[in-house]
Amino acid sequence: MAKIPRQVPNPAEIFELLQFKKPTLNLKQRRLDDAQTIWDLRDIAKRRTPSAAFDYTDGAADDEISMNRARQAFRDIEFHPSILRDVSQVDTTCEIFGGSSALPFGIAPTGFTRLMQTEGEHAGASAAGRAGIPFSLSTLGTASIEDVKKANPHGRNFFQLYVMRDRDISYGLVERAAKAGFDTLLFTVDTPVAGARLRDKRNGFSIPPQISLGTVLDAIPRPWWWWDFLTTPPLEFASLTSTGGTVGELVNKAMDPTIQFSDLTTIRDMWPGKIVVKGVQNLPDAVQLAESGVDGIILSNHGGRQLDRAPVPFQLLPEVVKELGPDFDVAMDTGIMHGADIVAAIAKGAKFTFIGRAYLYGLMAGGEAGVMRTIQILEEQIRRTMQLLQVSTLDELTPEHVTQLNTLDLNRVNGVPAQEQNSLPR
């Protein structure tokens, strides 16, 4: 047996091999830097946010089947990489709804955002502007149209519109968004009434938060959240004049189950920019909307927060794109937790994607810096996935790069209680 010669270690060589990492004194930045995935940011967010606020973000409707199916659909993709292609340079830019984006995703509209973390939409809009991606403000947002424009003065801002019982409120919001220079209106059609958010009901989640013994006990390990909440301006909503009641009650005050295509026509005539319909969930509706002259659609089941057991947008995507053709802008959301999910959606024909929970996990984990970390993680994952697939531009992605495996174990997803589903392997 050959013997390897040994020698006394040379201290200089040892210290040359040991490169000590410079410590980060900023504790927030250190925990964000340690987060390598969106799931890591979710774990930080859960530790730092009271249960009611965290569950409002993290939860979905009824048994949360739609949300978990959407995530499982992305887990069940198989990639088919090419070989021997030069991918030293990767271009992630794209065109969507008449403008450009540095990355193939934007920030989706989210309601009650400053309740998750006090920087709220200001952090999201500012981070989106810095990253060169669109930011979407919800009708139920906690920052005004004008303040979002100030936070993202040179970037792309979208406004998500609910058509409310009092039409004049909706019309006024449309006019304000146009005056502020928002370039795209997201006309939302999947919320005639509020979905059954069972986590919110069990938590007694309301605006403003109601103090109970459980609330106090939950707040003890999270004093920073309460300090931020109590020492910053009170929550203000873009459209609601009354902010008392449960989340479902507030949404039901704002929503109108009588909304019809005629409302879309009215808003279209008012809006000077691009109009996109959000919440499309079947092929016939997609075709009718395209024929009606809208500028794009977003395939979405509202993140699983409205109708449970709704179609999975990623699975609906190929047939819609095939029918509407490559020149019509089809975007999608729901279930995205990794940059590879975004790459798969683009390969299957989506022009663009939106992130909701992923953005809010970053916000809860560290305010604007946390949102930037979300964007950074997804960008790194997108670039790496594209390089490993050996494509250098988004246009090179085709359906041949992705197979949707039929291995979704519905018994495993549907049979696990909602409170345990987030601990499934990821």
CSV table of C-alpha atoms in Angstrom, one decimal:
chain,number,residue,atom,x,y,z
A,1,MET,CA,0.0,0.0,0.0
A,2,ALA,CA,1.4,3.4,-1.0
A,3,LYS,CA,2.1,5.7,1.8
A,4,ILE,CA,1.6,9.5,1.6
A,5,PRO,CA,4.5,11.4,3.1
A,6,ARG,CA,3.7,13.6,6.1
A,7,GLN,CA,5.2,16.8,7.4
A,8,VAL,CA,4.8,19.3,10.2
A,9,PRO,CA,2.1,21.8,9.3
A,10,ASN,CA,3.3,25.2,8.2
A,11,PRO,CA,1.4,27.9,10.2
A,12,ALA,CA,1.6,30.4,7.3
A,13,GLU,CA,0.0,27.9,4.9
A,14,ILE,CA,-2.8,27.2,7.4
A,15,PHE,CA,-3.7,30.8,7.8
A,16,GLU,CA,-3.6,31.2,4.0
A,17,LEU,CA,-6.2,28.5,3.7
A,18,LEU,CA,-8.4,29.9,6.4
A,19,GLN,CA,-10.2,33.0,5.2
A,20,PHE,CA,-12.2,34.4,8.1
A,21,LYS,CA,-15.5,36.0,7.0
A,22,LYS,CA,-15.8,39.7,8.1
A,23,PRO,CA,-18.6,39.9,10.7
A,24,THR,CA,-21.8,41.8,9.8
A,25,LEU,CA,-22.8,44.0,12.7
A,26,ASN,CA,-26.2,44.8,11.2
A,27,LEU,CA,-28.3,42.0,12.6
A,28,LYS,CA,-31.2,42.5,10.2
A,29,GLN,CA,-28.8,42.4,7.2
A,30,ARG,CA,-27.1,39.3,8.6
A,31,ARG,CA,-30.3,37.3,8.9
A,32,LEU,CA,-31.4,38.4,5.4
A,33,ASP,CA,-28.0,37.4,4.0
A,34,ASP,CA,-28.3,34.0,5.6
A,35,ALA,CA,-31.6,33.4,3.9
A,36,GLN,CA,-30.9,31.4,0.7
A,37,THR,CA,-34.5,30.7,-0.4
A,38,ILE,CA,-38.0,32.2,-0.2
A,39,TRP,CA,-38.8,29.5,2.3
A,40,ASP,CA,-35.9,30.8,4.5
A,41,LEU,CA,-37.5,34.3,4.4
A,42,ARG,CA,-40.8,32.7,5.3
A,43,ASP,CA,-39.3,31.1,8.4
A,44,ILE,CA,-37.8,34.5,9.5
A,45,ALA,CA,-41.2,36.2,8.8
A,46,LYS,CA,-43.0,33.7,10.9
A,47,ARG,CA,-40.7,34.3,13.9
A,48,ARG,CA,-41.0,38.1,13.7
A,49,THR,CA,-44.7,38.6,12.9
A,50,PRO,CA,-47.7,38.0,15.2
A,51,SER,CA,-49.7,34.9,14.2
A,52,ALA,CA,-52.8,36.8,12.9
A,53,ALA,CA,-50.8,39.0,10.5
A,54,PHE,CA,-48.6,36.2,9.4
A,55,ASP,CA,-51.5,33.8,8.8
A,56,TYR,CA,-53.3,36.4,6.8
A,57,THR,CA,-50.4,36.4,4.4
A,58,ASP,CA,-49.5,32.7,4.6
A,59,GLY,CA,-53.0,31.3,4.5
A,60,ALA,CA,-55.6,30.7,1.8
A,61,ALA,CA,-59.3,29.8,1.5
A,62,ASP,CA,-61.1,26.9,3.1
A,63,ASP,CA,-58.7,23.8,3.2
A,64,GLU,CA,-56.0,25.7,1.2
A,65,ILE,CA,-56.1,23.1,-1.5
A,66,SER,CA,-55.7,25.5,-4.4
A,67,MET,CA,-52.6,27.1,-2.9
A,68,ASN,CA,-50.9,23.8,-2.3
A,69,ARG,CA,-51.9,22.3,-5.7
A,70,ALA,CA,-50.3,25.4,-7.3
A,71,ARG,CA,-47.1,24.9,-5.4
A,72,GLN,CA,-47.1,21.2,-6.1
A,73,ALA,CA,-47.5,21.8,-9.8
A,74,PHE,CA,-44.2,23.7,-9.8
A,75,ARG,CA,-42.5,21.0,-7.8
A,76,ASP,CA,-43.7,18.5,-10.4
A,77,ILE,CA,-42.0,20.0,-13.4
A,78,GLU,CA,-39.0,18.4,-15.1
A,79,PHE,CA,-36.5,20.5,-17.0
A,80,HIS,CA,-34.8,19.4,-20.3
A,81,PRO,CA,-31.5,21.3,-20.7
A,82,SER,CA,-29.6,21.8,-23.9
A,83,ILE,CA,-25.8,21.5,-24.1
A,84,LEU,CA,-22.8,23.3,-25.4
A,85,ARG,CA,-24.3,26.7,-25.6
A,86,ASP,CA,-22.5,29.9,-24.5
A,87,VAL,CA,-24.4,31.2,-21.4
A,88,SER,CA,-21.6,33.4,-20.0
A,89,GLN,CA,-24.1,36.3,-20.4
A,90,VAL,CA,-27.8,36.0,-19.5
A,91,ASP,CA,-30.4,38.6,-20.4
A,92,THR,CA,-33.5,38.5,-18.1
A,93,THR,CA,-35.2,41.6,-19.5
A,94,CYS,CA,-38.7,41.4,-21.1
A,95,GLU,CA,-41.5,43.4,-22.4
A,96,ILE,CA,-44.9,43.3,-20.7
A,97,PHE,CA,-48.1,45.4,-21.1
A,98,GLY,CA,-46.4,47.9,-23.3
A,99,GLY,CA,-43.3,48.5,-21.2
A,100,SER,CA,-40.0,46.9,-20.1
A,101,SER,CA,-39.0,45.0,-17.0
A,102,ALA,CA,-35.5,44.0,-15.9
A,103,LEU,CA,-36.8,40.6,-14.7
A,104,PRO,CA,-39.7,38.4,-15.8
A,105,PHE,CA,-41.7,39.0,-12.6
A,106,GLY,CA,-43.3,41.9,-10.8
A,107,ILE,CA,-44.8,42.5,-7.3
A,108,ALA,CA,-48.5,41.6,-7.2
A,109,PRO,CA,-51.1,43.7,-5.5
A,110,THR,CA,-51.6,42.8,-1.8
A,111,GLY,CA,-54.1,44.2,0.7
A,112,PHE,CA,-53.5,45.4,4.3
A,113,THR,CA,-49.8,45.4,3.6
A,114,ARG,CA,-48.6,47.7,6.3
A,115,LEU,CA,-50.2,45.4,8.8
A,116,MET,CA,-47.6,42.8,7.8
A,117,GLN,CA,-44.7,45.2,8.3
A,118,THR,CA,-45.0,48.9,8.8
A,119,GLU,CA,-43.0,49.9,5.7
A,120,GLY,CA,-45.7,48.2,3.6
A,121,GLU,CA,-46.2,49.3,0.0
A,122,HIS,CA,-43.6,52.1,0.4
A,123,ALA,CA,-40.9,49.3,0.8
A,124,GLY,CA,-42.4,47.3,-2.1
A,125,ALA,CA,-42.6,50.1,-4.5
A,126,SER,CA,-39.2,51.5,-3.7
A,127,ALA,CA,-37.6,48.0,-4.0
A,128,ALA,CA,-39.4,47.4,-7.3
A,129,GLY,CA,-38.1,50.7,-8.7
A,130,ARG,CA,-34.6,49.9,-7.6
A,131,ALA,CA,-34.8,46.5,-9.3
A,132,GLY,CA,-36.4,47.8,-12.5
A,133,ILE,CA,-39.6,45.7,-12.1
A,134,PRO,CA,-43.3,46.7,-11.9
A,135,PHE,CA,-45.0,47.3,-8.6
A,136,SER,CA,-48.8,46.8,-8.2
A,137,LEU,CA,-50.9,48.7,-5.6
A,138,SER,CA,-54.1,47.1,-4.4
A,139,THR,CA,-57.4,48.8,-4.0
A,140,LEU,CA,-57.1,47.5,-0.4
A,141,GLY,CA,-53.6,48.7,0.0
A,142,THR,CA,-52.4,50.7,3.0
A,143,ALA,CA,-50.6,53.4,1.1
A,144,SER,CA,-52.2,56.0,-1.2
A,145,ILE,CA,-51.8,56.1,-4.9
A,146,GLU,CA,-49.8,59.3,-4.6
A,147,ASP,CA,-47.5,58.0,-1.9
A,148,VAL,CA,-46.6,54.9,-4.0
A,149,LYS,CA,-45.8,57.2,-6.9
A,150,LYS,CA,-43.4,59.1,-4.6
A,151,ALA,CA,-41.8,55.8,-3.5
A,152,ASN,CA,-41.3,54.7,-7.1
A,153,PRO,CA,-41.2,57.9,-9.1
A,154,HIS,CA,-39.4,56.6,-12.2
A,155,GLY,CA,-40.5,53.0,-12.2
A,156,ARG,CA,-43.6,51.2,-13.5
A,157,ASN,CA,-46.6,51.3,-11.2
A,158,PHE,CA,-49.7,49.2,-11.8
A,159,PHE,CA,-53.1,49.8,-10.0
A,160,GLN,CA,-55.3,46.8,-9.2
A,161,LEU,CA,-59.0,47.8,-9.2
A,162,TYR,CA,-61.9,46.2,-7.5
A,163,VAL,CA,-65.2,47.4,-8.8
A,164,MET,CA,-67.1,48.3,-5.7
A,165,ARG,CA,-70.8,48.7,-4.8
A,166,ASP,CA,-70.3,52.4,-4.9
A,167,ARG,CA,-69.1,52.8,-8.5
A,168,ASP,CA,-68.1,56.4,-7.9
A,169,ILE,CA,-65.4,55.3,-5.5
A,170,SER,CA,-63.9,53.0,-8.1
A,171,TYR,CA,-64.1,55.7,-10.8
A,172,GLY,CA,-62.3,58.1,-8.5
A,173,LEU,CA,-59.5,55.7,-7.9
A,174,VAL,CA,-59.1,55.1,-11.7
A,175,GLU,CA,-58.8,58.9,-12.2
A,176,ARG,CA,-56.3,59.3,-9.4
A,177,ALA,CA,-54.1,56.4,-10.7
A,178,ALA,CA,-54.2,57.9,-14.2
A,179,LYS,CA,-53.3,61.3,-12.9
A,180,ALA,CA,-50.4,59.9,-10.9
A,181,GLY,CA,-48.9,58.3,-14.0
A,182,PHE,CA,-49.7,54.6,-13.3
A,183,ASP,CA,-49.3,52.9,-16.7
A,184,THR,CA,-51.4,49.7,-16.3
A,185,LEU,CA,-54.7,49.0,-14.6
A,186,LEU,CA,-55.3,45.4,-13.3
A,187,PHE,CA,-59.1,45.0,-13.5
A,188,THR,CA,-59.7,42.2,-11.0
A,189,VAL,CA,-62.6,39.8,-11.6
A,190,ASP,CA,-62.3,36.8,-9.2
A,191,THR,CA,-63.6,38.4,-6.0
A,192,PRO,CA,-67.3,39.1,-6.2
A,193,VAL,CA,-67.4,38.2,-2.5
A,194,ALA,CA,-64.7,37.3,0.0
A,195,GLY,CA,-63.3,33.8,0.2
A,196,ALA,CA,-63.5,31.8,3.4
A,197,ARG,CA,-60.2,32.6,5.0
A,198,LEU,CA,-60.5,30.1,7.9
A,199,ARG,CA,-57.1,31.0,9.5
A,200,ASP,CA,-58.3,34.6,9.8
A,201,LYS,CA,-61.6,33.6,11.3
A,202,ARG,CA,-59.9,31.4,13.9
A,203,ASN,CA,-57.4,34.2,14.7
A,204,GLY,CA,-60.2,36.8,14.9
A,205,PHE,CA,-58.2,38.8,12.5
A,206,SER,CA,-59.7,42.3,12.1
A,207,ILE,CA,-58.7,45.9,11.2
A,208,PRO,CA,-57.6,47.4,13.5
A,209,PRO,CA,-56.3,44.4,15.5
A,210,GLN,CA,-58.5,43.5,18.5
A,211,ILE,CA,-56.5,43.0,21.8
A,212,SER,CA,-57.2,39.8,23.6
A,213,LEU,CA,-55.2,37.6,26.1
A,214,GLY,CA,-54.1,35.6,23.1
A,215,THR,CA,-53.0,38.7,21.3
A,216,VAL,CA,-50.9,39.8,24.3
A,217,LEU,CA,-49.3,36.4,24.7
A,218,ASP,CA,-48.5,36.3,21.0
A,219,ALA,CA,-47.0,39.7,21.1
A,220,ILE,CA,-44.6,39.0,24.0
A,221,PRO,CA,-41.8,37.5,21.8
A,222,ARG,CA,-42.4,40.1,19.1
A,223,PRO,CA,-42.1,43.5,20.8
A,224,TRP,CA,-40.4,45.1,17.7
A,225,TRP,CA,-43.5,44.5,15.6
A,226,TRP,CA,-45.8,46.2,18.1
A,227,TRP,CA,-43.4,49.0,18.5
A,228,ASP,CA,-43.4,49.6,14.8
A,229,PHE,CA,-47.2,49.3,14.6
A,230,LEU,CA,-47.9,51.6,17.5
A,231,THR,CA,-45.3,54.3,16.7
A,232,THR,CA,-46.1,54.8,13.0
A,233,PRO,CA,-49.1,56.4,11.3
A,234,PRO,CA,-52.4,54.5,11.5
A,235,LEU,CA,-53.5,52.2,8.7
A,236,GLU,CA,-55.2,54.0,5.8
A,237,PHE,CA,-56.9,52.3,2.9
A,238,ALA,CA,-57.1,53.4,-0.7
A,239,SER,CA,-60.8,53.1,-0.9
A,240,LEU,CA,-62.6,52.2,2.3
A,241,THR,CA,-64.1,55.0,4.4
A,242,SER,CA,-64.7,52.6,7.3
A,243,THR,CA,-61.9,50.3,8.6
A,244,GLY,CA,-63.7,48.5,11.4
A,245,GLY,CA,-64.6,44.8,11.2
A,246,THR,CA,-63.1,41.5,10.1
A,247,VAL,CA,-61.2,41.2,6.9
A,248,GLY,CA,-64.1,39.3,5.3
A,249,GLU,CA,-66.6,42.0,6.3
A,250,LEU,CA,-64.3,44.8,4.9
A,251,VAL,CA,-63.9,43.0,1.6
A,252,ASN,CA,-67.6,42.3,1.3
A,253,LYS,CA,-68.3,46.1,1.9
A,254,ALA,CA,-66.0,46.8,-1.0
A,255,MET,CA,-66.8,44.0,-3.5
A,256,ASP,CA,-69.9,43.9,-5.7
A,257,PRO,CA,-71.3,40.5,-6.9
A,258,THR,CA,-73.2,42.3,-9.7
A,259,ILE,CA,-70.0,43.2,-11.6
A,260,GLN,CA,-70.3,42.4,-15.4
A,261,PHE,CA,-68.6,42.9,-18.7
A,262,SER,CA,-70.3,46.3,-19.0
A,263,ASP,CA,-68.3,47.5,-16.0
A,264,LEU,CA,-65.1,46.5,-17.9
A,265,THR,CA,-66.3,48.5,-20.9
A,266,THR,CA,-66.9,51.6,-18.6
A,267,ILE,CA,-63.5,51.4,-17.0
A,268,ARG,CA,-61.8,50.8,-20.3
A,269,ASP,CA,-63.3,54.0,-21.6
A,270,MET,CA,-62.0,55.9,-18.6
A,271,TRP,CA,-58.5,54.5,-18.5
A,272,PRO,CA,-55.8,56.0,-20.8
A,273,GLY,CA,-53.2,53.3,-20.3
A,274,LYS,CA,-53.0,49.5,-20.7
A,275,ILE,CA,-55.9,47.5,-19.1
A,276,VAL,CA,-55.3,44.0,-18.0
A,277,VAL,CA,-57.9,41.6,-16.6
A,278,LYS,CA,-56.7,39.7,-13.5
A,279,GLY,CA,-58.3,36.5,-12.2
A,280,VAL,CA,-59.0,34.6,-15.4
A,281,GLN,CA,-59.5,30.9,-14.7
A,282,ASN,CA,-60.8,29.3,-17.9
A,283,LEU,CA,-60.2,29.3,-21.7
A,284,PRO,CA,-63.5,30.6,-22.9
A,285,ASP,CA,-63.2,33.7,-20.7
A,286,ALA,CA,-59.6,34.2,-21.8
A,287,VAL,CA,-60.8,34.1,-25.5
A,288,GLN,CA,-63.7,36.5,-24.9
A,289,LEU,CA,-61.4,39.0,-23.1
A,290,ALA,CA,-58.8,38.9,-25.9
A,291,GLU,CA,-61.5,39.5,-28.5
A,292,SER,CA,-62.9,42.4,-26.4
A,293,GLY,CA,-59.7,44.3,-26.9
A,294,VAL,CA,-58.0,44.2,-23.5
A,295,ASP,CA,-54.3,44.5,-23.5
A,296,GLY,CA,-53.6,41.3,-21.5
A,297,ILE,CA,-54.8,38.9,-18.9
A,298,ILE,CA,-53.4,37.4,-15.7
A,299,LEU,CA,-54.2,33.8,-15.1
A,300,SER,CA,-54.8,33.7,-11.4
A,301,ASN,CA,-56.9,32.1,-8.7
A,302,HIS,CA,-56.0,34.9,-6.3
A,303,GLY,CA,-53.2,32.8,-4.7
A,304,GLY,CA,-55.8,30.3,-3.6
A,305,ARG,CA,-57.5,32.9,-1.4
A,306,GLN,CA,-60.9,32.9,-3.0
A,307,LEU,CA,-62.4,29.8,-4.5
A,308,ASP,CA,-60.7,26.7,-3.1
A,309,ARG,CA,-60.1,23.8,-5.6
A,310,ALA,CA,-59.9,26.4,-8.4
A,311,PRO,CA,-57.8,25.7,-11.5
A,312,VAL,CA,-54.0,25.9,-11.2
A,313,PRO,CA,-52.9,28.8,-13.4
A,314,PHE,CA,-49.6,27.1,-14.4
A,315,GLN,CA,-51.6,24.1,-15.7
A,316,LEU,CA,-54.1,26.3,-17.5
A,317,LEU,CA,-51.3,28.3,-19.1
A,318,PRO,CA,-50.4,26.2,-22.2
A,319,GLU,CA,-53.9,25.9,-23.6
A,320,VAL,CA,-54.6,29.6,-23.1
A,321,VAL,CA,-51.3,30.6,-24.8
A,322,LYS,CA,-52.0,28.1,-27.7
A,323,GLU,CA,-55.4,29.6,-28.3
A,324,LEU,CA,-54.6,33.3,-28.0
A,325,GLY,CA,-51.3,33.1,-29.8
A,326,PRO,CA,-47.8,34.4,-29.0
A,327,ASP,CA,-48.5,38.1,-29.5
A,328,PHE,CA,-51.1,38.4,-26.8
A,329,ASP,CA,-49.8,39.2,-23.3
A,330,VAL,CA,-50.6,36.4,-20.9
A,331,ALA,CA,-49.2,36.6,-17.4
A,332,MET,CA,-49.8,34.4,-14.4
A,333,ASP,CA,-49.4,34.2,-10.6
A,334,THR,CA,-50.1,31.8,-7.7
A,335,GLY,CA,-47.7,29.2,-6.2
A,336,ILE,CA,-44.3,30.9,-7.2
A,337,MET,CA,-41.7,30.3,-4.5
A,338,HIS,CA,-38.6,29.8,-6.6
A,339,GLY,CA,-36.9,31.4,-9.6
A,340,ALA,CA,-37.2,28.0,-11.4
A,341,ASP,CA,-41.0,28.3,-11.1
A,342,ILE,CA,-40.8,31.6,-13.1
A,343,VAL,CA,-38.5,30.1,-15.7
A,344,ALA,CA,-40.9,27.2,-16.1
A,345,ALA,CA,-43.9,29.6,-16.5
A,346,ILE,CA,-42.0,31.6,-19.2
A,347,ALA,CA,-41.1,28.4,-21.0
A,348,LYS,CA,-44.7,27.3,-21.0
A,349,GLY,CA,-45.7,30.6,-22.7
A,350,ALA,CA,-46.3,33.2,-20.0
A,351,LYS,CA,-44.9,36.6,-20.9
A,352,PHE,CA,-44.6,37.6,-17.2
A,353,THR,CA,-45.3,36.5,-13.7
A,354,PHE,CA,-46.3,38.1,-10.3
A,355,ILE,CA,-45.2,37.3,-6.8
A,356,GLY,CA,-47.4,38.0,-3.8
A,357,ARG,CA,-46.6,35.8,-0.7
A,358,ALA,CA,-42.9,35.7,-1.7
A,359,TYR,CA,-42.7,39.5,-1.6
A,360,LEU,CA,-44.6,39.7,1.7
A,361,TYR,CA,-42.3,37.1,3.4
A,362,GLY,CA,-39.4,39.3,2.5
A,363,LEU,CA,-41.2,42.4,3.8
A,364,MET,CA,-42.0,40.7,7.1
A,365,ALA,CA,-38.5,39.5,7.4
A,366,GLY,CA,-36.8,42.8,7.0
A,367,GLY,CA,-38.8,45.7,5.5
A,368,GLU,CA,-37.5,47.1,2.2
A,369,ALA,CA,-34.2,45.3,2.7
A,370,GLY,CA,-36.2,42.1,3.0
A,371,VAL,CA,-38.1,42.8,-0.2
A,372,MET,CA,-34.8,43.4,-2.0
A,373,ARG,CA,-33.5,40.1,-0.7
A,374,THR,CA,-36.6,38.4,-2.1
A,375,ILE,CA,-35.9,40.0,-5.5
A,376,GLN,CA,-32.2,39.1,-5.3
A,377,ILE,CA,-32.9,35.4,-4.4
A,378,LEU,CA,-35.4,35.0,-7.3
A,379,GLU,CA,-33.1,36.8,-9.8
A,380,GLU,CA,-30.1,34.5,-8.8
A,381,GLN,CA,-32.3,31.5,-9.2
A,382,ILE,CA,-33.7,32.6,-12.5
A,383,ARG,CA,-30.2,33.3,-13.9
A,384,ARG,CA,-28.8,30.0,-12.6
A,385,THR,CA,-31.7,28.0,-14.0
A,386,MET,CA,-31.4,29.7,-17.4
A,387,GLN,CA,-27.6,29.0,-17.5
A,388,LEU,CA,-28.1,25.3,-16.5
A,389,LEU,CA,-30.8,25.0,-19.2
A,390,GLN,CA,-28.2,26.7,-21.4
A,391,VAL,CA,-30.4,29.5,-22.7
A,392,SER,CA,-29.2,33.1,-22.7
A,393,THR,CA,-32.5,35.0,-23.2
A,394,LEU,CA,-36.1,34.5,-22.1
A,395,ASP,CA,-37.1,34.2,-25.7
A,396,GLU,CA,-35.1,31.0,-26.1
A,397,LEU,CA,-37.2,29.3,-23.5
A,398,THR,CA,-39.8,27.0,-25.2
A,399,PRO,CA,-42.3,24.4,-24.0
A,400,GLU,CA,-39.8,21.7,-24.9
A,401,HIS,CA,-37.7,22.8,-22.0
A,402,VAL,CA,-40.3,21.8,-19.5
A,403,THR,CA,-42.5,18.7,-18.8
A,404,GLN,CA,-45.3,18.8,-16.4
A,405,LEU,CA,-45.2,15.5,-14.7
A,406,ASN,CA,-48.5,13.9,-13.6
A,407,THR,CA,-47.2,12.9,-10.2
A,408,LEU,CA,-49.3,15.3,-8.0
A,409,ASP,CA,-50.2,13.2,-5.1
A,410,LEU,CA,-53.7,14.6,-4.3
A,411,ASN,CA,-54.1,12.4,-1.3
A,412,ARG,CA,-50.9,13.7,0.3
A,413,VAL,CA,-51.8,17.3,-0.4
A,414,ASN,CA,-55.5,17.2,0.3
A,415,GLY,CA,-55.3,14.8,3.2
A,416,VAL,CA,-52.9,16.9,5.3
A,417,PRO,CA,-54.5,19.5,7.5
A,418,ALA,CA,-53.9,23.0,6.4
A,419,GLN,CA,-51.8,23.9,9.4
A,420,GLU,CA,-49.4,21.1,8.5
A,421,GLN,CA,-49.2,21.5,4.7
A,422,ASN,CA,-46.4,24.0,4.8
A,423,SER,CA,-44.2,21.5,6.5
A,424,LEU,CA,-44.4,19.2,3.4
A,425,PRO,CA,-41.0,18.5,1.8
A,426,ARG,CA,-39.9,21.5,-0.2
